[in-house]
Coordinates of C-alpha atoms in Angstrom, one line a residue:
Chain A
M533 CA -41.1 -5.7 71.9
S534 CA -44.8 -5.1 70.9
G535 CA -46.8 -5.3 68.2
V536 CA -45.7 -6.2 64.6
S537 CA -42.3 -5.8 63.5
G538 CA -40.8 -3.0 61.9
L539 CA -37.1 -4.0 61.6
V540 CA -35.3 -7.0 62.5
V541 CA -31.4 -7.0 62.6
E542 CA -30.0 -10.8 62.7
D543 CA -26.3 -11.2 63.5
L544 CA -25.6 -8.1 61.6
V545 CA -21.5 -8.1 61.1
V546 CA -19.4 -5.4 59.5
K547 CA -16.4 -6.2 58.7
V548 CA -13.7 -3.5 58.3
H549 CA -11.3 -5.1 55.5
D550 CA -11.2 -7.8 57.5
I551 CA -11.4 -6.7 60.6
Q552 CA -14.7 -7.2 63.0
A553 CA -16.1 -3.9 63.7
V554 CA -19.7 -4.9 64.2
K555 CA -19.2 -8.1 65.8
G556 CA -22.6 -10.0 65.3
V557 CA -25.7 -7.6 66.3
S558 CA -29.2 -8.6 66.8
F559 CA -32.1 -6.5 67.7
E560 CA -36.0 -6.1 66.6
I561 CA -37.7 -2.5 66.4
G562 CA -41.4 -3.5 66.7
R563 CA -43.6 -1.0 64.2
G564 CA -44.0 2.6 65.6
R565 CA -41.1 1.6 68.5
R566 CA -38.5 3.9 69.5
M567 CA -34.9 2.6 70.3
G568 CA -31.9 4.3 71.1
L569 CA -28.6 2.8 70.8
I570 CA -25.9 4.2 72.5
G571 CA -22.5 3.9 72.7
E572 CA -18.8 5.9 72.9
S573 CA -17.3 7.2 69.3
G574 CA -15.4 4.2 67.9
C575 CA -18.3 1.2 69.1
G576 CA -19.6 0.4 65.6
K577 CA -23.0 2.3 65.9
S578 CA -22.2 4.6 62.9
L579 CA -21.2 1.5 60.9
T580 CA -24.5 -0.1 61.9
A581 CA -26.4 2.5 60.6
L582 CA -24.9 2.6 57.1
A583 CA -24.6 -1.0 56.9
L584 CA -28.4 -0.6 57.5
M585 CA -28.8 1.9 54.6
G586 CA -26.9 -0.3 52.2
L587 CA -24.7 2.7 52.3
L588 CA -20.9 1.1 53.9
P589 CA -17.6 2.9 52.4
H590 CA -15.9 1.0 50.2
G591 CA -13.8 -1.9 51.7
V592 CA -16.3 -2.1 54.6
T593 CA -18.5 -5.2 54.1
A594 CA -21.7 -6.3 56.2
S595 CA -23.4 -9.7 56.2
G596 CA -26.2 -11.2 58.4
R597 CA -30.1 -10.4 57.6
V598 CA -31.3 -6.7 58.1
L599 CA -35.5 -7.9 57.5
L600 CA -37.9 -5.1 56.6
N601 CA -41.2 -5.6 55.1
G602 CA -39.9 -9.8 54.9
R603 CA -37.2 -8.8 52.6
N604 CA -33.6 -8.9 53.7
L605 CA -32.0 -5.7 53.0
L606 CA -28.5 -7.3 52.5
D607 CA -29.7 -9.4 49.8
L608 CA -30.6 -6.6 47.5
S609 CA -28.6 -4.9 44.8
D610 CA -27.9 -1.6 44.6
K611 CA -30.2 -1.0 42.3
E612 CA -33.2 -2.9 44.5
M613 CA -32.2 -0.8 47.2
C614 CA -32.2 3.0 45.6
A615 CA -35.8 2.0 45.8
V616 CA -36.1 1.0 49.2
R617 CA -33.7 4.1 50.5
G618 CA -35.6 6.9 51.4
N619 CA -38.6 5.3 50.7
D620 CA -38.8 2.8 53.4
I621 CA -36.1 3.4 55.3
A622 CA -34.4 6.7 55.4
M623 CA -31.9 8.4 57.3
V624 CA -30.9 11.7 59.2
F625 CA -27.3 12.4 59.4
Q626 CA -25.2 14.1 62.0
E627 CA -23.6 16.7 60.2
P628 CA -26.5 19.6 59.1
M629 CA -23.8 21.9 57.8
T630 CA -22.5 19.2 55.2
A631 CA -25.4 17.1 54.3
L632 CA -27.2 19.4 52.3
N633 CA -26.0 20.2 48.8
P634 CA -24.8 23.7 48.4
L635 CA -25.6 24.4 45.2
M636 CA -29.4 23.8 45.3
R637 CA -32.4 25.2 46.5
V638 CA -33.3 23.4 49.6
G639 CA -37.2 22.5 48.6
N640 CA -35.6 21.0 45.2
Q641 CA -33.5 18.6 47.3
V642 CA -36.8 17.8 49.5
A643 CA -38.8 17.3 46.2
E644 CA -35.9 15.1 44.9
S645 CA -37.0 12.2 46.8
L646 CA -40.8 12.5 46.4
R647 CA -40.0 12.5 42.3
L648 CA -38.0 9.9 42.6
H649 CA -40.0 7.2 44.5
K650 CA -43.3 8.9 43.8
G651 CA -43.2 9.7 40.4
M652 CA -44.6 13.1 40.9
S653 CA -44.5 15.9 38.5
R654 CA -42.1 18.5 39.4
A655 CA -45.0 21.2 40.5
A656 CA -46.7 18.7 42.5
A657 CA -43.0 17.4 44.2
S658 CA -42.2 21.3 45.1
A659 CA -46.1 21.7 46.7
R660 CA -45.4 18.6 48.6
A661 CA -41.9 20.0 49.4
V662 CA -43.1 22.6 51.1
E663 CA -46.2 21.1 53.2
L664 CA -42.8 19.0 54.4
L665 CA -41.2 21.8 55.5
E666 CA -43.8 23.8 57.3
R667 CA -44.5 20.4 58.9
V668 CA -40.8 20.5 60.2
Q669 CA -41.5 23.7 61.7
L670 CA -39.5 25.9 59.3
P671 CA -40.9 29.4 59.1
E672 CA -41.8 31.1 55.6
P673 CA -41.7 27.2 54.3
D674 CA -42.8 28.8 50.9
R675 CA -39.5 31.2 50.9
T676 CA -37.4 28.9 52.5
A677 CA -38.1 26.2 49.7
R678 CA -36.2 28.5 47.9
K679 CA -33.3 29.3 50.1
Y680 CA -30.1 27.5 49.6
P681 CA -28.7 25.6 52.6
H682 CA -26.0 28.3 53.4
Q683 CA -28.9 30.9 54.1
L684 CA -30.3 28.8 57.0
S685 CA -28.9 28.1 60.6
G686 CA -27.8 24.6 61.7
G687 CA -31.0 23.7 63.4
Q688 CA -32.8 24.4 60.5
R689 CA -30.9 23.0 57.5
Q690 CA -31.5 19.4 60.4
R691 CA -35.0 20.1 59.8
V692 CA -34.6 20.4 56.2
V693 CA -32.5 17.0 56.2
L694 CA -35.4 15.6 58.5
A695 CA -37.8 16.9 55.6
I696 CA -36.2 14.9 53.1
A697 CA -36.5 11.5 55.4
L698 CA -39.5 11.7 56.4
A699 CA -40.6 12.9 52.7
C700 CA -41.7 9.5 51.7
D701 CA -43.2 8.0 54.5
P702 CA -40.7 5.7 55.7
A703 CA -41.1 3.0 58.1
V704 CA -37.7 3.1 59.5
L705 CA -35.9 6.3 60.4
V706 CA -32.8 5.9 61.6
A707 CA -31.0 9.3 63.1
D708 CA -27.0 9.1 63.4
E709 CA -26.6 11.6 66.0
P710 CA -29.0 14.2 64.7
T711 CA -28.3 16.3 67.5
T712 CA -25.0 16.3 68.2
A713 CA -24.1 19.3 66.0
L714 CA -26.7 21.3 66.8
D715 CA -27.0 24.0 69.8
V716 CA -28.2 22.9 73.4
T717 CA -31.3 25.1 72.9
V718 CA -31.7 23.8 69.1
Q719 CA -31.6 20.0 70.4
A720 CA -34.2 19.9 72.8
E721 CA -36.6 21.2 70.2
M722 CA -35.3 19.1 67.3
L723 CA -35.7 16.0 69.6
R724 CA -39.2 16.8 70.5
L725 CA -40.1 17.0 66.7
M726 CA -38.7 14.0 65.5
D727 CA -40.6 12.4 68.4
T728 CA -43.6 14.2 67.3
L729 CA -43.3 13.2 63.7
V730 CA -42.4 9.8 63.6
R731 CA -45.3 9.0 66.2
E732 CA -47.8 10.5 63.8
E733 CA -46.2 8.7 60.7
G734 CA -46.2 5.3 63.3
A735 CA -42.7 5.1 62.2
S736 CA -39.6 3.1 64.0
L737 CA -37.2 4.9 64.8
L738 CA -33.5 4.1 65.6
L739 CA -31.4 7.0 67.7
I740 CA -28.0 6.5 67.5
T741 CA -26.2 8.6 70.0
H742 CA -23.6 8.8 72.7
D743 CA -25.8 11.1 74.5
L744 CA -27.7 8.8 77.3
P745 CA -30.3 11.9 78.4
V746 CA -31.0 12.5 74.4
V747 CA -32.0 8.5 74.7
A748 CA -34.0 8.6 77.8
S749 CA -36.0 11.8 76.8
I750 CA -37.7 10.0 73.5
C751 CA -37.1 6.4 73.2
E752 CA -39.0 3.4 74.5
E753 CA -35.8 0.6 74.4
L754 CA -32.2 1.2 74.3
L755 CA -29.3 -0.7 73.0
V756 CA -25.8 -0.3 74.4
M757 CA -23.1 -0.7 72.2
Y758 CA -19.1 -1.4 72.9
G759 CA -16.7 -2.4 70.7
G760 CA -19.0 -3.4 67.9
S761 CA -21.1 -5.7 70.4
I762 CA -24.4 -5.1 72.1
V763 CA -23.7 -5.4 75.9
E764 CA -27.0 -4.5 77.4
H765 CA -30.3 -4.3 75.7
G766 CA -34.1 -3.3 77.9
D767 CA -36.6 -0.4 78.6
V768 CA -34.8 3.0 78.7
A769 CA -36.2 3.4 82.1
T770 CA -34.6 0.2 83.6
V771 CA -31.3 0.3 81.8
F772 CA -31.3 4.2 83.0
D773 CA -32.1 3.8 86.9
S774 CA -30.4 0.3 87.2
P775 CA -27.9 -0.8 84.4
R776 CA -26.5 -4.2 84.9
H777 CA -23.7 -4.2 82.5
P778 CA -20.9 -2.3 84.4
Y779 CA -20.4 0.0 81.0
T780 CA -23.5 1.3 80.8
A781 CA -23.0 1.8 85.0
G782 CA -20.0 3.5 83.9
L783 CA -21.5 5.8 80.8
R784 CA -24.6 6.7 83.4
A785 CA -22.2 8.0 85.8
S786 CA -20.3 10.2 83.3
T787 CA -23.4 11.9 82.2
V788 CA -25.8 12.2 85.6
L789 CA -24.7 14.8 87.8
E790 CA -25.2 13.5 91.2
S791 CA -22.7 10.7 90.7
T792 CA -19.4 12.7 91.1
D793 CA -16.4 11.7 92.5
G794 CA -16.0 13.4 95.0
S795 CA -13.9 15.9 93.8
G796 CA -16.5 17.5 91.9
R797 CA -16.2 16.7 88.5
L798 CA -17.7 14.3 86.8
S799 CA -16.7 10.5 87.0
T800 CA -15.1 9.2 83.6
I801 CA -14.4 5.2 82.6
P802 CA -10.5 4.7 82.9
G803 CA -9.0 4.0 79.9
R804 CA -10.1 4.4 76.5
V805 CA -11.8 2.7 73.8
P806 CA -9.2 0.9 72.0
S807 CA -8.7 1.1 68.2
L808 CA -10.4 -1.3 65.8
G809 CA -9.1 -4.6 66.1
S810 CA -7.6 -4.3 69.2
F811 CA -10.2 -5.3 71.9
P812 CA -9.8 -7.7 74.3
T813 CA -10.6 -11.5 73.3
G814 CA -13.3 -12.6 75.8
C815 CA -15.7 -9.7 76.8
V816 CA -14.7 -6.5 74.9
Y817 CA -15.1 -4.3 77.8
R818 CA -12.8 -6.4 80.6
N819 CA -9.5 -4.2 80.1
R820 CA -11.4 -1.4 81.3
C821 CA -14.0 -3.1 84.0
P822 CA -13.7 -2.7 87.9
R823 CA -15.7 -6.0 87.9
A824 CA -13.6 -8.5 85.4
D825 CA -11.4 -11.5 86.1
D826 CA -10.6 -14.8 84.7
V827 CA -13.7 -15.9 83.4
C828 CA -14.1 -12.8 81.4
G829 CA -11.6 -14.2 79.2
T830 CA -14.9 -15.9 77.5
V831 CA -17.5 -14.0 75.4
P832 CA -20.1 -13.5 77.6
L833 CA -23.9 -14.2 76.5
L834 CA -26.8 -10.9 76.2
T835 CA -29.2 -12.8 78.4
A836 CA -31.6 -11.5 81.2
P837 CA -32.4 -12.8 84.5
P838 CA -35.3 -14.7 85.4
G839 CA -38.9 -12.3 84.8
S840 CA -36.9 -9.6 83.6
N841 CA -36.2 -8.8 80.0
Q842 CA -33.1 -6.5 80.5
R843 CA -30.7 -8.3 78.9
A844 CA -26.9 -7.9 79.8
A845 CA -23.7 -9.3 77.9
C846 CA -21.7 -9.9 81.4
H847 CA -20.4 -12.7 83.6
H848 CA -20.8 -10.3 86.6
P849 CA -23.9 -8.0 86.0
I850 CA -24.5 -5.4 88.6
E851 CA -27.9 -6.4 90.6
S852 CA -30.3 -4.0 91.2
D853 CA -29.8 -3.8 94.7
Q854 CA -25.7 -3.3 94.7
P855 CA -23.8 -0.1 94.4
L856 CA -22.5 0.6 90.8
G857 CA -19.2 -1.1 89.6
S858 CA -17.6 2.0 88.9
G859 CA -17.4 5.7 89.3
K860 CA -19.1 5.5 92.5
A861 CA -16.2 4.0 94.4
S862 CA -15.2 7.3 96.3
A863 CA -18.3 9.3 96.5
Chain B
M1194 CA -26.3 39.1 40.4
V1195 CA -26.3 42.4 38.3
I1196 CA -25.3 44.5 40.7
Y1197 CA -22.5 42.0 41.1
F1198 CA -21.7 42.1 37.1
V1199 CA -21.5 45.9 36.9
R1200 CA -19.3 46.2 40.1
R1201 CA -17.0 43.6 38.7
L1202 CA -17.3 45.5 35.0
A1203 CA -15.9 48.8 37.1
I1204 CA -13.4 46.8 39.0
L1205 CA -12.2 45.2 35.3
A1206 CA -11.8 49.0 33.9
V1207 CA -9.4 50.0 36.5
S1208 CA -7.4 47.1 36.1
L1209 CA -7.2 47.7 32.7
F1210 CA -6.6 51.8 33.5
A1211 CA -3.7 50.5 36.2
A1212 CA -2.2 47.4 33.8
S1213 CA -1.8 50.3 30.6
I1214 CA 0.2 52.2 33.3
L1215 CA 2.4 49.9 34.5
V1216 CA 3.2 48.1 30.9
F1217 CA 3.9 51.5 30.0
T1218 CA 5.9 52.6 32.7
M1219 CA 8.2 49.1 32.7
L1220 CA 8.6 49.1 29.0
A1221 CA 9.6 53.3 29.5
L1222 CA 12.0 52.2 31.7
L1223 CA 14.0 49.0 30.1
P1224 CA 17.3 50.4 29.4
G1225 CA 18.9 51.5 25.4
D1226 CA 16.2 52.8 23.0
Q1227 CA 15.0 52.3 19.9
A1228 CA 17.2 54.7 18.5
Q1229 CA 20.1 53.5 19.7
A1230 CA 19.1 50.0 18.7
M1231 CA 18.8 51.0 15.1
L1232 CA 21.9 53.5 14.3
G1233 CA 24.3 51.4 16.9
V1234 CA 26.8 52.3 19.0
N1235 CA 28.4 54.1 16.8
A1236 CA 25.7 56.5 16.2
T1237 CA 26.7 60.2 16.3
P1238 CA 24.4 62.0 19.4
E1239 CA 23.0 64.7 16.6
A1240 CA 21.3 61.6 14.4
L1241 CA 20.6 60.0 17.9
E1242 CA 18.6 63.0 18.6
A1243 CA 17.2 63.2 15.1
L1244 CA 15.5 59.7 15.0
R1245 CA 14.2 60.2 18.7
E1246 CA 12.3 63.6 17.6
Q1247 CA 11.2 61.6 14.7
F1248 CA 9.7 58.9 16.8
G1249 CA 8.7 61.2 19.1
T1250 CA 10.5 59.3 22.4
N1251 CA 12.3 62.3 23.4
R1252 CA 8.6 64.0 24.5
P1253 CA 7.8 64.5 28.0
F1254 CA 7.0 61.0 29.8
T1255 CA 3.0 61.8 30.6
E1256 CA 2.7 63.0 27.2
R1257 CA 4.1 60.0 25.9
Y1258 CA 1.3 58.0 28.0
L1259 CA -1.1 60.0 27.0
D1260 CA -0.8 60.0 23.7
W1261 CA -0.8 56.4 23.5
A1262 CA -3.3 55.6 26.2
G1263 CA -5.6 58.2 24.2
G1264 CA -4.9 55.7 21.0
L1265 CA -5.8 52.4 22.7
I1266 CA -9.2 53.6 23.5
R1267 CA -10.0 54.6 20.0
G1268 CA -8.2 51.2 19.0
D1269 CA -5.5 52.9 17.5
F1270 CA -2.4 51.1 18.9
G1271 CA 0.3 53.5 16.4
I1272 CA 2.5 53.2 13.4
S1273 CA 5.9 51.1 14.1
P1274 CA 8.6 53.4 13.7
L1275 CA 10.6 50.8 13.2
S1276 CA 8.5 48.3 10.7
G1277 CA 6.3 51.2 9.8
V1278 CA 3.5 48.8 10.2
S1279 CA 0.2 49.5 12.4
V1280 CA 0.4 47.5 15.4
G1281 CA -3.6 47.3 16.1
S1282 CA -3.4 45.5 12.6
E1283 CA -0.6 43.7 13.1
I1284 CA -1.7 42.2 16.6
A1285 CA -4.8 41.7 15.0
D1286 CA -3.7 39.7 11.9
K1287 CA -1.8 37.5 15.0
L1288 CA -5.0 37.1 17.1
G1289 CA -7.1 36.0 14.1
V1290 CA -4.6 33.0 14.5
T1291 CA -3.8 32.5 18.2
V1292 CA -7.2 32.7 19.3
P1293 CA -9.1 30.3 17.0
L1294 CA -6.0 28.1 17.8
I1295 CA -6.6 28.3 21.7
L1296 CA -10.4 28.0 21.4
A1297 CA -10.0 24.7 19.3
G1298 CA -7.5 23.3 21.1
M1299 CA -9.2 24.0 24.8
T1300 CA -12.5 22.8 23.1
L1301 CA -11.0 19.2 22.3
A1302 CA -8.8 19.7 25.8
L1303 CA -12.7 19.7 27.8
L1304 CA -14.0 16.9 25.2
I1305 CA -11.1 14.9 26.4
A1306 CA -10.6 16.3 29.9
V1307 CA -14.3 15.9 31.2
P1308 CA -15.5 12.7 30.0
L1309 CA -12.4 10.8 30.8
G1310 CA -11.8 12.3 34.1
I1311 CA -15.3 12.0 35.3
L1312 CA -14.6 7.9 34.1
A1313 CA -11.1 8.1 36.1
A1314 CA -13.1 9.3 39.3
V1315 CA -15.8 6.8 39.3
K1316 CA -13.4 4.1 38.6
S1317 CA -11.0 5.7 40.6
R1318 CA -10.7 1.7 42.3
T1319 CA -10.4 -0.2 39.0
A1320 CA -8.0 -1.3 36.7
I1321 CA -9.9 1.2 34.2
G1322 CA -9.2 4.4 36.9
T1323 CA -5.4 3.5 37.5
A1324 CA -5.4 2.9 33.1
L1325 CA -6.7 6.4 32.6
S1326 CA -4.9 8.4 35.3
A1327 CA -1.5 6.9 34.1
L1328 CA -2.8 8.3 30.7
S1329 CA -3.3 11.5 31.8
Q1330 CA 0.2 11.2 33.3
V1331 CA 1.9 10.5 30.1
G1332 CA -0.2 13.3 28.2
I1333 CA 1.5 15.5 30.4
A1334 CA 4.8 14.2 30.2
V1335 CA 4.6 14.1 26.5
P1336 CA 6.4 17.4 25.1
S1337 CA 4.1 19.4 22.9
F1338 CA 6.9 20.1 20.3
W1339 CA 7.9 16.4 19.9
L1340 CA 4.0 15.1 19.5
G1341 CA 3.8 18.0 17.0
I1342 CA 6.6 16.5 15.0
L1343 CA 5.2 13.1 15.5
L1344 CA 1.8 14.4 13.5
I1345 CA 3.4 16.2 11.0
T1346 CA 5.7 13.1 10.3
V1347 CA 2.7 10.9 10.0
F1348 CA -0.1 13.2 8.7
A1349 CA 1.7 15.4 6.6
V1350 CA 5.1 13.6 5.5
K1351 CA 3.7 9.8 5.7
L1352 CA -0.3 10.6 4.4
Q1353 CA -0.1 13.6 2.8
W1354 CA -3.4 14.7 4.3
L1355 CA -2.3 18.0 5.8
P1356 CA -0.3 20.5 5.3
A1357 CA 3.2 20.4 7.5
G1358 CA 2.7 24.1 8.2
G1359 CA 2.1 27.9 7.6
F1360 CA -1.0 29.7 7.9
T1361 CA -2.6 31.3 4.8
G1362 CA -5.1 33.7 6.0
W1363 CA -8.9 33.2 7.1
D1364 CA -9.5 34.0 3.2
D1365 CA -9.3 30.2 2.5
V1366 CA -11.4 29.4 5.0
G1367 CA -11.0 24.9 4.2
G1368 CA -6.8 26.2 4.0
A1369 CA -6.7 27.8 7.6
V1370 CA -9.0 25.2 9.2
Q1371 CA -6.4 22.5 7.4
A1372 CA -3.5 24.1 8.7
L1373 CA -5.1 24.4 13.1
L1374 CA -6.2 21.1 13.2
M1375 CA -2.7 19.2 13.8
P1376 CA -1.6 22.3 16.2
A1377 CA -5.0 22.4 18.0
L1378 CA -4.7 18.3 18.4
V1379 CA -1.4 18.7 20.4
L1380 CA -2.8 21.6 22.1
G1381 CA -6.0 20.0 23.1
V1382 CA -4.4 16.7 24.3
A1383 CA -1.6 18.4 26.2
Q1384 CA -3.9 20.7 28.5
G1385 CA -6.8 18.4 27.8
A1386 CA -4.3 15.8 29.9
I1387 CA -3.8 18.8 32.6
L1388 CA -7.2 19.3 33.0
M1389 CA -8.4 15.9 33.3
R1390 CA -6.6 15.4 36.4
Y1391 CA -8.3 18.1 38.0
V1392 CA -11.5 17.2 36.7
R1393 CA -10.9 13.4 38.5
S1394 CA -9.3 15.0 41.8
A1395 CA -12.3 17.2 41.8
V1396 CA -15.2 14.5 41.3
V1397 CA -13.4 11.9 43.6
E1398 CA -13.6 14.9 46.2
V1399 CA -17.0 15.6 46.0
M1400 CA -18.2 12.0 45.9
Q1401 CA -16.8 11.9 49.5
E1402 CA -18.5 15.0 50.7
D1403 CA -21.7 14.2 53.0
F1404 CA -24.3 15.6 51.0
I1405 CA -23.0 12.8 48.3
Q1406 CA -24.6 10.4 51.4
T1407 CA -27.7 12.3 51.8
A1408 CA -28.5 11.9 48.2
R1409 CA -27.9 8.1 47.9
A1410 CA -30.0 7.8 51.1
K1411 CA -32.7 9.4 49.3
G1412 CA -32.8 6.6 46.9
L1413 CA -30.5 7.8 44.3
S1414 CA -28.4 5.7 42.7
R1415 CA -24.6 6.7 42.2
S1416 CA -24.5 7.7 38.9
Q1417 CA -27.4 10.1 39.6
A1418 CA -25.5 11.5 43.0
L1419 CA -22.8 12.2 40.5
T1420 CA -25.2 14.1 37.5
R1421 CA -27.4 15.6 39.5
H1422 CA -25.5 16.8 42.6
A1423 CA -21.6 16.1 42.0
L1424 CA -20.7 17.6 39.1
R1425 CA -21.5 20.9 39.5
N1426 CA -20.2 21.1 42.6
A1427 CA -16.8 19.6 40.6
A1428 CA -17.3 22.4 38.4
I1429 CA -16.2 25.0 40.6
P1430 CA -12.3 24.2 40.9
V1431 CA -12.3 22.8 37.3
I1432 CA -13.1 26.2 36.4
T1433 CA -10.5 28.0 37.9
V1434 CA -7.8 26.1 36.2
L1435 CA -9.3 26.5 32.5
G1436 CA -8.8 30.0 33.2
L1437 CA -5.6 29.5 34.4
Q1438 CA -4.7 27.5 31.3
L1439 CA -6.3 30.2 28.8
A1440 CA -4.3 33.0 30.1
T1441 CA -1.2 31.0 30.2
L1442 CA -2.0 29.8 26.3
L1443 CA -2.1 33.0 24.9
I1444 CA 1.3 33.5 24.6
G1445 CA 2.0 29.5 25.5
T1446 CA 1.2 28.5 22.5
V1447 CA 4.8 29.9 21.0
V1448 CA 6.1 26.1 20.8
I1449 CA 3.7 24.8 18.6
E1450 CA 3.7 28.1 16.5
N1451 CA 7.1 27.5 16.0
V1452 CA 6.4 23.4 15.4
F1453 CA 3.8 24.3 12.5
G1454 CA 5.1 28.0 11.6
L1455 CA 1.9 29.7 12.4
P1456 CA 1.9 33.4 12.6
G1457 CA 0.8 33.6 16.3
L1458 CA 1.0 36.3 18.9
G1459 CA 3.8 34.4 20.8
R1460 CA 5.5 34.1 18.0
M1461 CA 5.6 37.5 17.1
L1462 CA 6.3 39.1 20.4
L1463 CA 9.4 37.0 20.9
Q1464 CA 10.6 38.6 17.3
D1465 CA 9.5 42.3 18.6
V1466 CA 11.7 41.7 21.6
G1467 CA 14.5 40.5 19.9
N1468 CA 14.2 43.7 17.0
R1469 CA 13.5 45.7 20.1
D1470 CA 10.4 46.8 18.4
L1471 CA 9.3 48.6 21.5
L1472 CA 5.8 49.8 20.5
K1473 CA 4.9 46.3 19.1
V1474 CA 5.9 45.4 22.3
Q1475 CA 4.3 47.5 24.3
G1476 CA 0.8 46.8 22.5
T1477 CA 1.1 43.0 22.3
V1478 CA 2.0 42.9 26.4
M1479 CA -1.4 45.6 26.8
V1480 CA -3.2 43.2 24.5
L1481 CA -2.3 40.1 26.6
T1482 CA -2.9 41.4 30.0
A1483 CA -6.2 43.0 28.7
A1484 CA -7.2 39.5 27.7
V1485 CA -6.0 37.9 31.5
L1486 CA -8.0 40.7 33.2
L1487 CA -11.1 39.8 30.8
I1488 CA -11.1 35.7 31.2
N1489 CA -10.4 36.2 34.9
F1490 CA -14.0 38.6 34.6
V1491 CA -15.7 35.9 32.9
V1492 CA -14.6 33.1 35.4
D1493 CA -15.6 35.5 38.2
V1494 CA -19.0 35.7 36.7
V1495 CA -19.2 32.3 35.8
Y1496 CA -18.3 31.5 39.4
H1497 CA -21.3 33.8 40.8
A1498 CA -23.7 31.9 38.5
V1499 CA -22.7 28.4 39.9
D1500 CA -21.9 29.0 43.5
P1501 CA -25.1 30.9 45.2
R1502 CA -22.9 31.2 48.4
L1503 CA -21.2 33.8 46.4
R1504 CA -24.1 35.7 45.6
S1505 CA -25.1 36.2 49.1
K1506 CA -21.9 37.8 50.0
A1507 CA -22.0 39.9 47.1

């Protein structure tokens, strides 16, 4: 982690009613750095994102610390948080088809943010909104600004959502599965655009996805989440090439084409993600892990071997010269 | 939008034409005729035939229809052979009671339903929300006639602030307003309670939409997200219900009209059906049908004004 800290998350716990869905997550994204957060559905990725934004649904609470510009966002009132959201920390959502108000011209939806935080006049905000639509490379930004969401394609809508998020030059951009709902051809463009803009703005990026190659293409660091805990953290290249946690290895094996299971199919991680509250005690992954034994009944700490910054929460981490724990058994 | 408006207007015209045929045919096919009803079962065939000749009911179907429909276009609904009054002016008279009653009642219903429905939605997880929902349930459950009688007992009999019933016409505006005050209140409470449930559920549903989350992520407070993004979206289903309510009330006010002794359209229709005054029934049903078609027309046009998705499909 280099440079001034952008966003620091310390011991973030998110409870759904009384069940811990995010179990004390800590990480730090340096200013201008790009962090990937990866994991299967239900591992707590989206709740983490919503907790950072202070937008958790009713009945879901967050504790711990989320530090941005020296303030703990979790301590702020909703009114104070309104001044932060969209201004210092912004978010891009998964579903471009439903993320925009169907009854409002997209230009106005972008301008709204500017009028709110920058106190711009209607005319100035509208003009700036057109510039922003141009920055996200929408064709004919002038005309597009006057269109309604249903007149745009999914990819175009997601660009509008990105323009809204970047309108006030936020220090942190949280993108929750921003490309999942898009066509594969549009995905790459969208990622490239997001990468470019985040670099230009010097913003920190938290990119949440279940898609390892997506993270690999634009992030520097990678957090792997499973069962509400961070199970591995390190540089993207290192984690991707030689994962230490068996779960990361399994994830990688199920996305990389060379690691087929012998029958020509992609390998899968055995079992399924348990439902909230039914994860095993101790290591959350031990009921699906090929390396699990009695020691795994205690919670493993997120530690790195000497001379490395690749941390893994595993009692039996994979060493770089060993074969991967799962998936390659029959290869 | 203009093209849509013109097209929708054309559809309205065609619908009215079709409705006139339907109304006329249905009543023509009804067993028993006016002459029989007037002269009774012991009438001689000659007497019946003479009366039919006088009413013109023995002419061919098409000729009678064209005569009637042509009259409608000129605003002439004919003269009732039974009572000898002009059907058109009778209907206009009754509409002068029913329409102001409905408009006042529904305005009141909106004034009750919109703020309370929104409040119930915003506070849906609190005691206030539950209390408001319960209140609307009570409003729906209370029978209109009972509430009407209650109001009469309190405001007309005990306090003597308002007349207990009757309607003296619009020549005395003050008196007319006084006469319509309680009936409009009863109508407003009953319809407002129903509408409030729809407002509440529409707002609750819209507030869970993704675009509200986007709005909140921009930095809008909950109430800003509600007023700037949710309400207009929530209005769409509410407009539908409002249109349906208006259409139903045109004769649905008959209970209230009876309780308060108001000479309204619903009450007249009931009496005319009883008397077999077919020409009046026919005219009244036609006016009601036209009103329903007109309400639907307005609802559709309002939809288009509110929802851009419909505009681009047209």
